[in-house]
Protein backbone atom coordinates (compact mmCIF):
# COMPACT_ATOMS: atom_id res chain seq x y z
CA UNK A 1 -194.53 -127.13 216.85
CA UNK A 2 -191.20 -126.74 214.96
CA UNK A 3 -189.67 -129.24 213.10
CA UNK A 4 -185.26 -129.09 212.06
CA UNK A 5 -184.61 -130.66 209.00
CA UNK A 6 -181.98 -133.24 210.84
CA UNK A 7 -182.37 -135.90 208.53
CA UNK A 8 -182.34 -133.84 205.30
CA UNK A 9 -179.38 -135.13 203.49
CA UNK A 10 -179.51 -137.93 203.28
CA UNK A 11 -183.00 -138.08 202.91
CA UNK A 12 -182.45 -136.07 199.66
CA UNK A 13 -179.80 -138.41 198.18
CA UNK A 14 -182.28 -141.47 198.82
CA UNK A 15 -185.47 -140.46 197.51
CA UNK A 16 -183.62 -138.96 194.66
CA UNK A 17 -181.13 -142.13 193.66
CA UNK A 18 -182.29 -143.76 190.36
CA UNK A 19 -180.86 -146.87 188.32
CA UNK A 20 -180.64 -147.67 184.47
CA UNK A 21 -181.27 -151.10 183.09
CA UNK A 22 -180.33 -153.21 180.24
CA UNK A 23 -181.91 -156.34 178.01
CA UNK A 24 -181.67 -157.70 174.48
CA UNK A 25 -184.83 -159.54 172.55
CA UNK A 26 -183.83 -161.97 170.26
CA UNK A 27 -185.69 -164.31 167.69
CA UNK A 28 -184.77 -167.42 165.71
CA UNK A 29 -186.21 -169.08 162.88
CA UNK A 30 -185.98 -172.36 161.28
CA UNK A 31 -186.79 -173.01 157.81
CA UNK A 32 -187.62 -176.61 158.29
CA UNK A 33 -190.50 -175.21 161.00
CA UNK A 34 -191.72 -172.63 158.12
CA UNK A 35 -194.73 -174.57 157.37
CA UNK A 36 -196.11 -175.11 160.80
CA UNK A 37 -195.02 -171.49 161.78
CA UNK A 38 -197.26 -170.55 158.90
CA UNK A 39 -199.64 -172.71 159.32
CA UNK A 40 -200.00 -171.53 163.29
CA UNK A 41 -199.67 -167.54 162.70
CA UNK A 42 -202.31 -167.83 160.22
CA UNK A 43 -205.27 -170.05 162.24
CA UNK A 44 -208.31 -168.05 162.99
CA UNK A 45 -207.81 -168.94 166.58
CA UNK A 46 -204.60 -166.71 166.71
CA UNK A 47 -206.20 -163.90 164.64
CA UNK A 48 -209.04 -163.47 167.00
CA UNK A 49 -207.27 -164.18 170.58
CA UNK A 50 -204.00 -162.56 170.59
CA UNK A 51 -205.01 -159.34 171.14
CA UNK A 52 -207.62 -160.15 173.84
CA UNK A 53 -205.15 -162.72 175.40
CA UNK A 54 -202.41 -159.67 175.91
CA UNK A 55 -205.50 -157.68 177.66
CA UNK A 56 -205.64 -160.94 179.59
CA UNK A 57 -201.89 -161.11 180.76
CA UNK A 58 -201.82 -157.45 180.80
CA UNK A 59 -204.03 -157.40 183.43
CA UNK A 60 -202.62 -159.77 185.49
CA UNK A 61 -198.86 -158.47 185.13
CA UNK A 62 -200.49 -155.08 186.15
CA UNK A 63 -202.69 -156.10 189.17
CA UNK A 64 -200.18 -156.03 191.69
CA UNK A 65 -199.62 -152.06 190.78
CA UNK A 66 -202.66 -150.61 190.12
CA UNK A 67 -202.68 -148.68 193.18
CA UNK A 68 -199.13 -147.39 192.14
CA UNK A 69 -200.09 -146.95 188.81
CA UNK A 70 -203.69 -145.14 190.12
CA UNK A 71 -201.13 -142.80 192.50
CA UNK A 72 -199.74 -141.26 189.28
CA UNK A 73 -203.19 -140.19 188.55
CA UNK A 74 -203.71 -138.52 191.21
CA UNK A 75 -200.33 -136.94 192.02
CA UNK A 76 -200.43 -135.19 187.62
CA UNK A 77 -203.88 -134.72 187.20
CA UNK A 78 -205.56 -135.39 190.50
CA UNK A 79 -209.20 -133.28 189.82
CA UNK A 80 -209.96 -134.30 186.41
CA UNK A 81 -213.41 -134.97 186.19
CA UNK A 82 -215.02 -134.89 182.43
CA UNK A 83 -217.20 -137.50 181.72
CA UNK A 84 -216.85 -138.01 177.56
CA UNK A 85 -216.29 -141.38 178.66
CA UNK A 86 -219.93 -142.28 179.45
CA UNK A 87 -220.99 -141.43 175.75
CA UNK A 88 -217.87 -141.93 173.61
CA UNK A 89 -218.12 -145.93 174.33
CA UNK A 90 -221.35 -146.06 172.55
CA UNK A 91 -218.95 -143.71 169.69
CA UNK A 92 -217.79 -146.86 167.45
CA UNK A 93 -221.77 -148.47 167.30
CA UNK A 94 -223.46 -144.92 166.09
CA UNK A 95 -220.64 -144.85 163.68
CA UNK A 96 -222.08 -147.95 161.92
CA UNK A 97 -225.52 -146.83 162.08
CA UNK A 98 -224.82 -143.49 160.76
CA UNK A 99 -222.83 -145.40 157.84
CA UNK A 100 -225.54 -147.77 157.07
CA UNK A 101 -228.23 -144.89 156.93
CA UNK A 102 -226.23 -143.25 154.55
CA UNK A 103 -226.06 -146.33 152.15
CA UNK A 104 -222.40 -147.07 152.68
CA UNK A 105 -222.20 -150.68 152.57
CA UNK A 106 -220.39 -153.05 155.53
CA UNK A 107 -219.69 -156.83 154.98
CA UNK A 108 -223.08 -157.70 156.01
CA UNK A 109 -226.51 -156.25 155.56
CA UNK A 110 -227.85 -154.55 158.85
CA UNK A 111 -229.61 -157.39 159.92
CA UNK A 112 -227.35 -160.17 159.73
CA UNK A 113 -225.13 -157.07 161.99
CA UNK A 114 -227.41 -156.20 164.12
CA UNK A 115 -227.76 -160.06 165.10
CA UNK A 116 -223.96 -159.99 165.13
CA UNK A 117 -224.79 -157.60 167.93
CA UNK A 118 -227.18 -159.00 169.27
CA UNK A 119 -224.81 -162.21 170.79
CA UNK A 120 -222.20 -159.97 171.01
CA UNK A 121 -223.39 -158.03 173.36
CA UNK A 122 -225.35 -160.69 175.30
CA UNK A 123 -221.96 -162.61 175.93
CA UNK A 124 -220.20 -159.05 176.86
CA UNK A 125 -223.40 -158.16 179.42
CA UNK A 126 -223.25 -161.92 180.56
CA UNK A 127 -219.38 -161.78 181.40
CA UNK A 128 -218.54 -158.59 182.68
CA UNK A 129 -221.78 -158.13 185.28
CA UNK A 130 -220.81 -162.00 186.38
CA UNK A 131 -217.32 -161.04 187.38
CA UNK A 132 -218.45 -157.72 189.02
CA UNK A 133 -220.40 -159.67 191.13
CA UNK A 134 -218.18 -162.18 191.68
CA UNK A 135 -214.85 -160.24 192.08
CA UNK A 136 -216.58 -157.79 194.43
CA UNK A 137 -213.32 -155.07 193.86
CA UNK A 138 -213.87 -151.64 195.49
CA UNK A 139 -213.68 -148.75 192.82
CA UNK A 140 -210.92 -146.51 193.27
CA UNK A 141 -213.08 -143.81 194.65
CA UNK A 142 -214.36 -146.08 196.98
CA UNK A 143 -217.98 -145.58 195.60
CA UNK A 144 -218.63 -149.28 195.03
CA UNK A 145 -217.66 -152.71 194.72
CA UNK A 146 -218.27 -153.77 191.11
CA UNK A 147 -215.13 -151.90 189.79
CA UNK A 148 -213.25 -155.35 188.13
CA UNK A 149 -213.64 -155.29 185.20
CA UNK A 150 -214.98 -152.08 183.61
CA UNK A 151 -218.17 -152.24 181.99
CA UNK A 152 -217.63 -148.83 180.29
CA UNK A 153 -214.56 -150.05 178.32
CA UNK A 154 -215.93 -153.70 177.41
CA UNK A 155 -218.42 -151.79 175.96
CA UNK A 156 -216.68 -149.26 173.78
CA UNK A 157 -213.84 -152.09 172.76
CA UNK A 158 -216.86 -154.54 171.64
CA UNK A 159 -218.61 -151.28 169.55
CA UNK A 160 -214.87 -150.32 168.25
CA UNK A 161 -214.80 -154.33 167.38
CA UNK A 162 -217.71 -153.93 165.18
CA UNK A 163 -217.00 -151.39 163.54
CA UNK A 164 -213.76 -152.66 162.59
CA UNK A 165 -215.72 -155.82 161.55
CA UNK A 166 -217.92 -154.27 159.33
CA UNK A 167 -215.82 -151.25 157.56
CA UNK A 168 -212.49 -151.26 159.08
CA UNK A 169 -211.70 -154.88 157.27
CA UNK A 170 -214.40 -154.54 154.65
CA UNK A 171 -213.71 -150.78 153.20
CA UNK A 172 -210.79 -149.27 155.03
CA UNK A 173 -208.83 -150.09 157.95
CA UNK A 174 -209.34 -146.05 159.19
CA UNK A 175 -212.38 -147.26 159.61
CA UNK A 176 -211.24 -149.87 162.80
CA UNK A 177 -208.23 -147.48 163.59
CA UNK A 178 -210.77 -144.76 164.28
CA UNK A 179 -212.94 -147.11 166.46
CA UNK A 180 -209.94 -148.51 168.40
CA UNK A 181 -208.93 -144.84 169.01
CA UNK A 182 -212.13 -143.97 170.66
CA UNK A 183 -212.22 -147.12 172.87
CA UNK A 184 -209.14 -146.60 174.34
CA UNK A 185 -210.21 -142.85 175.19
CA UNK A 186 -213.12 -144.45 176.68
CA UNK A 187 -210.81 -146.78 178.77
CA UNK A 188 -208.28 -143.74 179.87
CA UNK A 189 -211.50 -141.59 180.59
CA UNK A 190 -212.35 -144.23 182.95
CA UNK A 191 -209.09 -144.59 184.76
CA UNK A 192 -208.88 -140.58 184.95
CA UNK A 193 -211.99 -140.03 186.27
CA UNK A 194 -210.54 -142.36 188.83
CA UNK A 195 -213.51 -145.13 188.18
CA UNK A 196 -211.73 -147.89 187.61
CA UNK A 197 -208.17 -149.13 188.14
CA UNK A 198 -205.71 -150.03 185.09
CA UNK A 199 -206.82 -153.75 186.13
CA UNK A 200 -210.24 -153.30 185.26
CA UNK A 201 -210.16 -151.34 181.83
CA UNK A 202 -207.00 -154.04 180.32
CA UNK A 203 -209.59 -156.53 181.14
CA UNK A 204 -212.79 -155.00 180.19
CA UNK A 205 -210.98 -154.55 176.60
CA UNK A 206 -210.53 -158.02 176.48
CA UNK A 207 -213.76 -159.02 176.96
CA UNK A 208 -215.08 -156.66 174.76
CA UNK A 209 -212.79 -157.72 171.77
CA UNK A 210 -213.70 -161.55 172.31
CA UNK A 211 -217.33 -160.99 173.00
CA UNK A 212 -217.56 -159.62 169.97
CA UNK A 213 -215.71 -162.63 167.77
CA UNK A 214 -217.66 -165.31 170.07
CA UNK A 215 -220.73 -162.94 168.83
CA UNK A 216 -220.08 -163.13 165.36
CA UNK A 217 -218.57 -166.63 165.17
CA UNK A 218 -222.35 -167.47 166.47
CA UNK A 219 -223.88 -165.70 163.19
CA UNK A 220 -222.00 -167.12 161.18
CA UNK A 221 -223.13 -171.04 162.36
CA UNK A 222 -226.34 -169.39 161.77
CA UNK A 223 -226.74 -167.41 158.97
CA UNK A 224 -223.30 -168.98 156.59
CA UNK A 225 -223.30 -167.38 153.46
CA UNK A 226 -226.39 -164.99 153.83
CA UNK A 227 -226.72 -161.48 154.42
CA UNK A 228 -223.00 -160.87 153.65
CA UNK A 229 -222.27 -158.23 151.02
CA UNK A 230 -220.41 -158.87 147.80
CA UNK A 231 -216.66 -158.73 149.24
CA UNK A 232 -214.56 -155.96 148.22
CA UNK A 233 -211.09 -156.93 145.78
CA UNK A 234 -208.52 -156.59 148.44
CA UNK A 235 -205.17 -156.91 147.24
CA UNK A 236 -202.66 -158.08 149.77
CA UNK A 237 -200.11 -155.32 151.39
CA UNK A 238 -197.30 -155.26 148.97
CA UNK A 239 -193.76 -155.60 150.00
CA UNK A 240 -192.77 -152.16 149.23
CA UNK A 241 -195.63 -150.54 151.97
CA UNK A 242 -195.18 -147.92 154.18
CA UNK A 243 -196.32 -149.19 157.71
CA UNK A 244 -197.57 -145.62 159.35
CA UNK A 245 -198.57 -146.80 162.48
CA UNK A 246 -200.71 -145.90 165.30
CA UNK A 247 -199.11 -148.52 168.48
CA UNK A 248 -200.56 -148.58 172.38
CA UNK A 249 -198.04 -149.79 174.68
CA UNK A 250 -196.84 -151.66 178.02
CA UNK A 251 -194.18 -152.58 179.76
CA UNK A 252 -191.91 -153.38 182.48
CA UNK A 253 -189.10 -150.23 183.63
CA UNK A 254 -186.42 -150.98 185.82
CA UNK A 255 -183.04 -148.56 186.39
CA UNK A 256 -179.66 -149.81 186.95
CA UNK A 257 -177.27 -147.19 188.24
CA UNK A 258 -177.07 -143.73 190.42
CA UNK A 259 -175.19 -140.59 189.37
CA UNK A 260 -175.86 -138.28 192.45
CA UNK A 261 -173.42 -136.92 195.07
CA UNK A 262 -175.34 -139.34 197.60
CA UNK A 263 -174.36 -139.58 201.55
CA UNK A 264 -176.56 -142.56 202.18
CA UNK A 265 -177.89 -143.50 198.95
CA UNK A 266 -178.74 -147.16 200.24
CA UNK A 267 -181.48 -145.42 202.68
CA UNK A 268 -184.29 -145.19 200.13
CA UNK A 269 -184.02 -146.58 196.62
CA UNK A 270 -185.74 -147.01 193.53
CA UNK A 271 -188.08 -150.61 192.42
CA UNK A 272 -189.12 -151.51 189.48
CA UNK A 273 -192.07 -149.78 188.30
CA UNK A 274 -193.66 -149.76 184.66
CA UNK A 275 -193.97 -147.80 181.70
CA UNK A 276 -197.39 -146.71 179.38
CA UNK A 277 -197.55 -144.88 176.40
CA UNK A 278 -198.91 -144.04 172.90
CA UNK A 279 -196.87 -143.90 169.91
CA UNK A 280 -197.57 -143.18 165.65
CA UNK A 281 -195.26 -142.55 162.55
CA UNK A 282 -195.99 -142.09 159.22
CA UNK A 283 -193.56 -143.59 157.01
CA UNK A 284 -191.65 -141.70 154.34
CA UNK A 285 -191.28 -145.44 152.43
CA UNK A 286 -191.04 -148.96 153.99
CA UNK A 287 -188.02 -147.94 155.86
CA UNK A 288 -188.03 -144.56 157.24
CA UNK A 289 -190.38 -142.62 158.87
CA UNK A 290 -191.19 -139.63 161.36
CA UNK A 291 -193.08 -139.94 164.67
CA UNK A 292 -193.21 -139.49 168.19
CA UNK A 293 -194.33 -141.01 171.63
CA UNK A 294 -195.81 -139.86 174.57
CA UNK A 295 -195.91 -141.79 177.59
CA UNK A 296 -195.12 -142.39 181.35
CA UNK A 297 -193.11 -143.99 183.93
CA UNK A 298 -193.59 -144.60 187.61
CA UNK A 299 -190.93 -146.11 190.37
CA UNK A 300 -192.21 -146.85 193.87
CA UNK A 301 -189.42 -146.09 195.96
CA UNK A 302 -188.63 -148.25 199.31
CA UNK A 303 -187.87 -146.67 202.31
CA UNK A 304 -187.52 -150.11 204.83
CA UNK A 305 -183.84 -149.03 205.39
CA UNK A 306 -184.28 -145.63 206.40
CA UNK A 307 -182.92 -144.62 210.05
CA UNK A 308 -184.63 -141.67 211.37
CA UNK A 309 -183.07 -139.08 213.74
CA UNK A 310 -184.51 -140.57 217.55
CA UNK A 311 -187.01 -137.05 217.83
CA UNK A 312 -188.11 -138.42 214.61
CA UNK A 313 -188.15 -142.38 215.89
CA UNK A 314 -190.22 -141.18 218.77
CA UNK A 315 -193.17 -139.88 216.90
CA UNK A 316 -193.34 -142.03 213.71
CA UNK A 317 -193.21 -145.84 212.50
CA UNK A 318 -190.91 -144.93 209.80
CA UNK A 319 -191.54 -142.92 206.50
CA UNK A 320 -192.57 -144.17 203.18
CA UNK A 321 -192.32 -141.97 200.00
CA UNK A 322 -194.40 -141.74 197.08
CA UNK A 323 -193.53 -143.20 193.57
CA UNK A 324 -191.06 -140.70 191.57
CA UNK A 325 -192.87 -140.33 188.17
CA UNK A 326 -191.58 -139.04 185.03
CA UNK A 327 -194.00 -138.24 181.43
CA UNK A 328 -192.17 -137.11 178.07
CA UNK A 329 -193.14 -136.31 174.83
CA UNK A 330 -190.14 -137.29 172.23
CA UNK A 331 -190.01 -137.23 168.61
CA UNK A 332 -187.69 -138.07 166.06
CA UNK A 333 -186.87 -140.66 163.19
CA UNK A 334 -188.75 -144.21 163.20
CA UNK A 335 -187.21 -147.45 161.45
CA UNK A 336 -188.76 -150.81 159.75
CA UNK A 337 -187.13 -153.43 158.72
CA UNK A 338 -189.78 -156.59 156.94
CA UNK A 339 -188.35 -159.86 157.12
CA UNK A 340 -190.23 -162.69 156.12
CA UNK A 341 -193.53 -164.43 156.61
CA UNK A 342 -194.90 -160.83 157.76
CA UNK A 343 -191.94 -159.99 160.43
CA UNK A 344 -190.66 -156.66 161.35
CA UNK A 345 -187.21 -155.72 163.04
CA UNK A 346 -188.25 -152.30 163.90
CA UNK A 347 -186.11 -149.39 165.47
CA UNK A 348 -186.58 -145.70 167.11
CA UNK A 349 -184.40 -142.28 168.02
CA UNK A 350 -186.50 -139.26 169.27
CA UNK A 351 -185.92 -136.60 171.82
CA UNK A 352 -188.10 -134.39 173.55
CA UNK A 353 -189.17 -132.81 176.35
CA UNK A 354 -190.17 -134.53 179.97
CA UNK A 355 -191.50 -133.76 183.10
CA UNK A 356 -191.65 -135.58 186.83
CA UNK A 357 -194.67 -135.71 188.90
CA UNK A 358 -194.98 -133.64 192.37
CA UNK A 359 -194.64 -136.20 195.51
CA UNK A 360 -194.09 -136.01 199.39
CA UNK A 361 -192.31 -137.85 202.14
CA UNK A 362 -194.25 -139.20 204.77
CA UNK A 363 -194.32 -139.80 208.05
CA UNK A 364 -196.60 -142.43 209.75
CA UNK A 365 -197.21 -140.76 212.60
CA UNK A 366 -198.05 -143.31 215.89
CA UNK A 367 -201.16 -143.52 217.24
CA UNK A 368 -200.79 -141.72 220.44
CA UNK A 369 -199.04 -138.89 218.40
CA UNK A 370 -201.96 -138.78 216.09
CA UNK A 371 -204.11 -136.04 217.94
CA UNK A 372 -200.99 -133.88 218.74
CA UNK A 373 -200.44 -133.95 215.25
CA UNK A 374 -203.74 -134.36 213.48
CA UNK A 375 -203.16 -136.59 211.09
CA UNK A 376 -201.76 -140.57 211.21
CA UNK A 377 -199.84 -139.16 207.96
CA UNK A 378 -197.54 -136.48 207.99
CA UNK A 379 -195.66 -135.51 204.49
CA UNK A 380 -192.39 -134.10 206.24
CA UNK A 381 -190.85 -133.25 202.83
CA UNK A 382 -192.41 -132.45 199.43
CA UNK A 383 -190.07 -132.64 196.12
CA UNK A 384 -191.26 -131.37 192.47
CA UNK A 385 -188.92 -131.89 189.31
CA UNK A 386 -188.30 -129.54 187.33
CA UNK A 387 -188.77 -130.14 183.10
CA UNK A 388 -185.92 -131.78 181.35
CA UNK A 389 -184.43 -132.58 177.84
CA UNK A 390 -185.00 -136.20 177.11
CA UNK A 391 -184.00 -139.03 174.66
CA UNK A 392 -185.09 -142.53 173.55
CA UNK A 393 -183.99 -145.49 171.93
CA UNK A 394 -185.31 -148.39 171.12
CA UNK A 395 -185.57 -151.64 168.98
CA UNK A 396 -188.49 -154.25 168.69
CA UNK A 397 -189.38 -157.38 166.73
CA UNK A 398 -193.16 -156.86 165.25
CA UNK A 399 -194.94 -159.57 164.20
CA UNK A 400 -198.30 -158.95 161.42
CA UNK A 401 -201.52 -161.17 162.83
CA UNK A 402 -204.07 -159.36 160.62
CA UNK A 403 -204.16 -157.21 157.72
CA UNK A 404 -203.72 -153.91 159.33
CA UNK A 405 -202.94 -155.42 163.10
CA UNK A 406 -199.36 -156.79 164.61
CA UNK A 407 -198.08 -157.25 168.19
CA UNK A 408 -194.95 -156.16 168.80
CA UNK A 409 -191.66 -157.06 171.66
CA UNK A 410 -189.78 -154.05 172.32
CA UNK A 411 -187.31 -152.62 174.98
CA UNK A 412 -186.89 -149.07 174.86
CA UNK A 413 -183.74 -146.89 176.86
CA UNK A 414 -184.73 -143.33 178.26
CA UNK A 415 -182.59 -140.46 179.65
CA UNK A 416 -183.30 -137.57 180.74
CA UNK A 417 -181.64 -135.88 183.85
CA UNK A 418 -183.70 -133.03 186.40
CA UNK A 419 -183.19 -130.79 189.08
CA UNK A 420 -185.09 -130.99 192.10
CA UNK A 421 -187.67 -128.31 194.58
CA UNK A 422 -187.29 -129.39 197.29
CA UNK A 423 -189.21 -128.23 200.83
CA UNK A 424 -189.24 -129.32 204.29
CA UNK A 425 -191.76 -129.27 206.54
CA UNK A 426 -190.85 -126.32 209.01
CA UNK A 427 -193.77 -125.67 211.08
CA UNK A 428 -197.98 -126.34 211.96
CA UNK A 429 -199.61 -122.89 212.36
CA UNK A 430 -203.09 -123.18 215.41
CA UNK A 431 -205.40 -123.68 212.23
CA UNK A 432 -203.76 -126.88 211.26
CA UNK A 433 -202.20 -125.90 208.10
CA UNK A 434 -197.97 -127.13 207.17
CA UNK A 435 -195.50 -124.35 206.61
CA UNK A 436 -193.14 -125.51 204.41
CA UNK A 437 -189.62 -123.45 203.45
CA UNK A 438 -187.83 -123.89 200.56
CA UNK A 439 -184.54 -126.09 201.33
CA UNK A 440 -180.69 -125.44 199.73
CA UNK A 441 -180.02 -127.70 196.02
CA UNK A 442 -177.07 -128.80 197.63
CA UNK A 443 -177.90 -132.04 195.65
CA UNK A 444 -176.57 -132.99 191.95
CA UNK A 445 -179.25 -133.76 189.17
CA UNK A 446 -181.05 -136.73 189.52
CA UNK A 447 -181.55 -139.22 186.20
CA UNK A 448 -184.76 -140.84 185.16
CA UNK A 449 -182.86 -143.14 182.76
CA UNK A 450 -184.63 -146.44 182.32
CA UNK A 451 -185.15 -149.31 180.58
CA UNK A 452 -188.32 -150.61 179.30
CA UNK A 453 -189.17 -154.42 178.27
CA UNK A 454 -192.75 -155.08 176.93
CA UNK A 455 -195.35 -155.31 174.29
CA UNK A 456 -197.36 -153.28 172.00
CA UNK A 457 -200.81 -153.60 169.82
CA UNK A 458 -200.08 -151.96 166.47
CA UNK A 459 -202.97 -150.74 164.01
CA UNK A 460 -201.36 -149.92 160.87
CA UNK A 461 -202.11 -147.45 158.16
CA UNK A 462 -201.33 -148.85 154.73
């Protein structure tokens, strides 16, 4: 069978057209509301719920893309299998038993923590295996259907809780940092091993976190005063700190305008897709600091509009295209700005290095075309990026909830600009395998730029 590239150019100038986007945050104050702002940021029912609450609304913001999200899994890093994640959630817990065999003290003696446990994790094991059953959502790998919402990551996010409980805010925030930091591996092990969907870890972090304050807020009713270790003289974070950082984050991309040479670029164009990523400084003074940021975007790409060529028509129900994906690593100068009542106006310029993700055209081949062919999908046309310089910019308004925790608003702009391989499908040889040939860059680069809206969970370092 041979196949002509007939519908190659414009083809190329669709998948290929990208937009940029724009947004402000903004944030008002009222000094005759100071009191009850106070008053409100500082209730114990904001200090333990935020964070699981954006898990919460994480999740659902994110359940309509998981598969998208899931695709860009499997298009970067498609056979990683390592399974640290099946130990490293039980990481965080054999932390504080190593520390209290070693006579470092926590805030309470091991029994009152062990209790603390105890509830903790008989409210985590109570939720999570009720919604499994409940929910019923196939795993990615179609292995099961008890995938929502991970047990794995509830479980290393209520150990990482603990810990934090007991050293992090009793000896030294490290302490939580390093427990957060080993949950969250647990959770990406479990999306990369392709386990779980991004659904099921957001929410299984959740759970954890809350299980774990619903578990100690039970001790407490029961045990008050004893058990609890002399506290430690904390004085409160000065003015003048420097607010190192460790952040996760997650947000909403969209991209506004297309630079390429395009015949048709209405054919197939970009939607709005979402952004992940990691991001630390350490700070120089309370100002200024160096850093960097590694993270991810995907766009799905909509191909509804697309007219094929009528040899094309005959044989297919149209094409769809995978989500173009782009990952960077930037570095470069971080800013703070504290305001008032524990506010932050906080500010970023790094540049880097970035890199798309591999992807295909596809035909859907009809179904009495399906033997001829041997497949019901056919990818026609496969496109790789090639690496790019890229730049970032952003601005956020940070707000401090705990001693060494904040959430944060932020938009972030990204550029970076990449030429395209491109090859078309040419020919199927008797053993069923695609010969693809290489096909002309008669195209223009194509830009990633974007803009990001969302929210981040910052652990500082004081």
């Amino acid at each position: 069978m041979q196949f002509r590239p007939h519908f190659y150019p414009f083809l190329l100038s669709g998948c290929l057209s990208f937009f940029t986007f724009t947004g402000k945050a903004q944030y008002a104050d009222s000094t005759l509301q100071q009191p009850v702002v106070n008053t409100f940021w500082k209730s114990t029912l904001v200090k333990k719920s935020t964070v699981p609450l954006l898990m919460f609304g994480a999740t659902a913001l994110t359940w309509p893309h998981r598969k998208e999200i899931r695709e860009v899994r499997n298009r970067f890093i498609p056979n990683f299998r390592y399974k640290f994640d099946d130990y490293m959630q039980y990481a965080p817990a054999a932390a504080v038993v190593a520390l209290n065999m070693a006579g470092v003290k926590g805030k309470h003696s091991p029994k009152r923590a062990f209790v603390s446990y105890l509830f903790s994790m008989g409210i985590m094991g109570t939720v999570v295996n009720g919604v499994k059953h409940t929910a019923r959502v196939e795993r990615p790998d179609a292995s099961s259907k008890n995938s929502f919402p991970s047990g794995h990551t509830a479980m290393a996010f209520m150990n990482a809780t603990v810990l934090d409980k007991e050293y992090g805010q009793y000896a030294h925030p490290l302490y939580g940092v390093a427990g957060y930091a080993m949950a969250t591996a647990t959770a990406l092990g479990r999306g990369l091993n392709n386990r779980h969907w991004v659904t099921d870890v957001l929410a299984g972090a959740g759970i954890g976190i809350i299980s774990t304050e619903l578990g100690y807020l039970v001790t407490d009713q029961i045990f008050k005063n004893r058990g609890m270790n002399e506290p430690v003289k904390r004085n409160p974070v000065p003015i003048q700190a420097k607010p190192s950082f460790l952040e996760m984050h997650l947000g909403y991309a969209t991209a506004t305008s297309s630079d390429m040479a395009a015949i048709d670029p209405e054919s197939i164009y970009t939607e709005g897709g979402f952004n992940y990523g990691l991001e630390g400084a350490w700070f120089l003074n309370k100002n200024f600091g160096i850093g960097g940021e590694f993270a991810f975007t995907s766009f799905p790409l909509n191909s509804e509009k697309v007219k094929l060529v009528p040899e094309l028509d005959e044989i297919s129900n149209g094409l769809f295209t995978q989500a173009l994906g782009v990952r960077y690593l930037n570095i470069g100068p971080y800013f703070s700005l504290p305001l008032a009542n524990n506010w932050f106006v906080t500010a970023k310029l790094n540049a880097g290095l970035s890199s798309g993700s591999n992807g295909n055209v596809i035909l859907n081949i009809k179904e009495e075309y399906q033997k001829e062919y041997g497949t019901a999908e056919l990818p026609y046309l496969k496109y790789k990026p090639k690496a790019a310089f890229s730049w970032s910019a952003g601005v956020g308004i940070q707000k401090r909830i705990g001693r060494n925790t904040a959430i944060k608003a932020y938009t972030t702009y990204f550029n970076s600009a990449h030429e395209f391989d491109m090859k078309g499908l040419q020919d199927i040889d008797d053993d069923g395998h695609y010969i693809y040939e290489p096909l002309p860059p008669d195209y223009s680069k194509t830009r990633f730029n974007h803009l990001t809206f969302g929210l981040g969970i910052t652990a500082f370092i004081w």
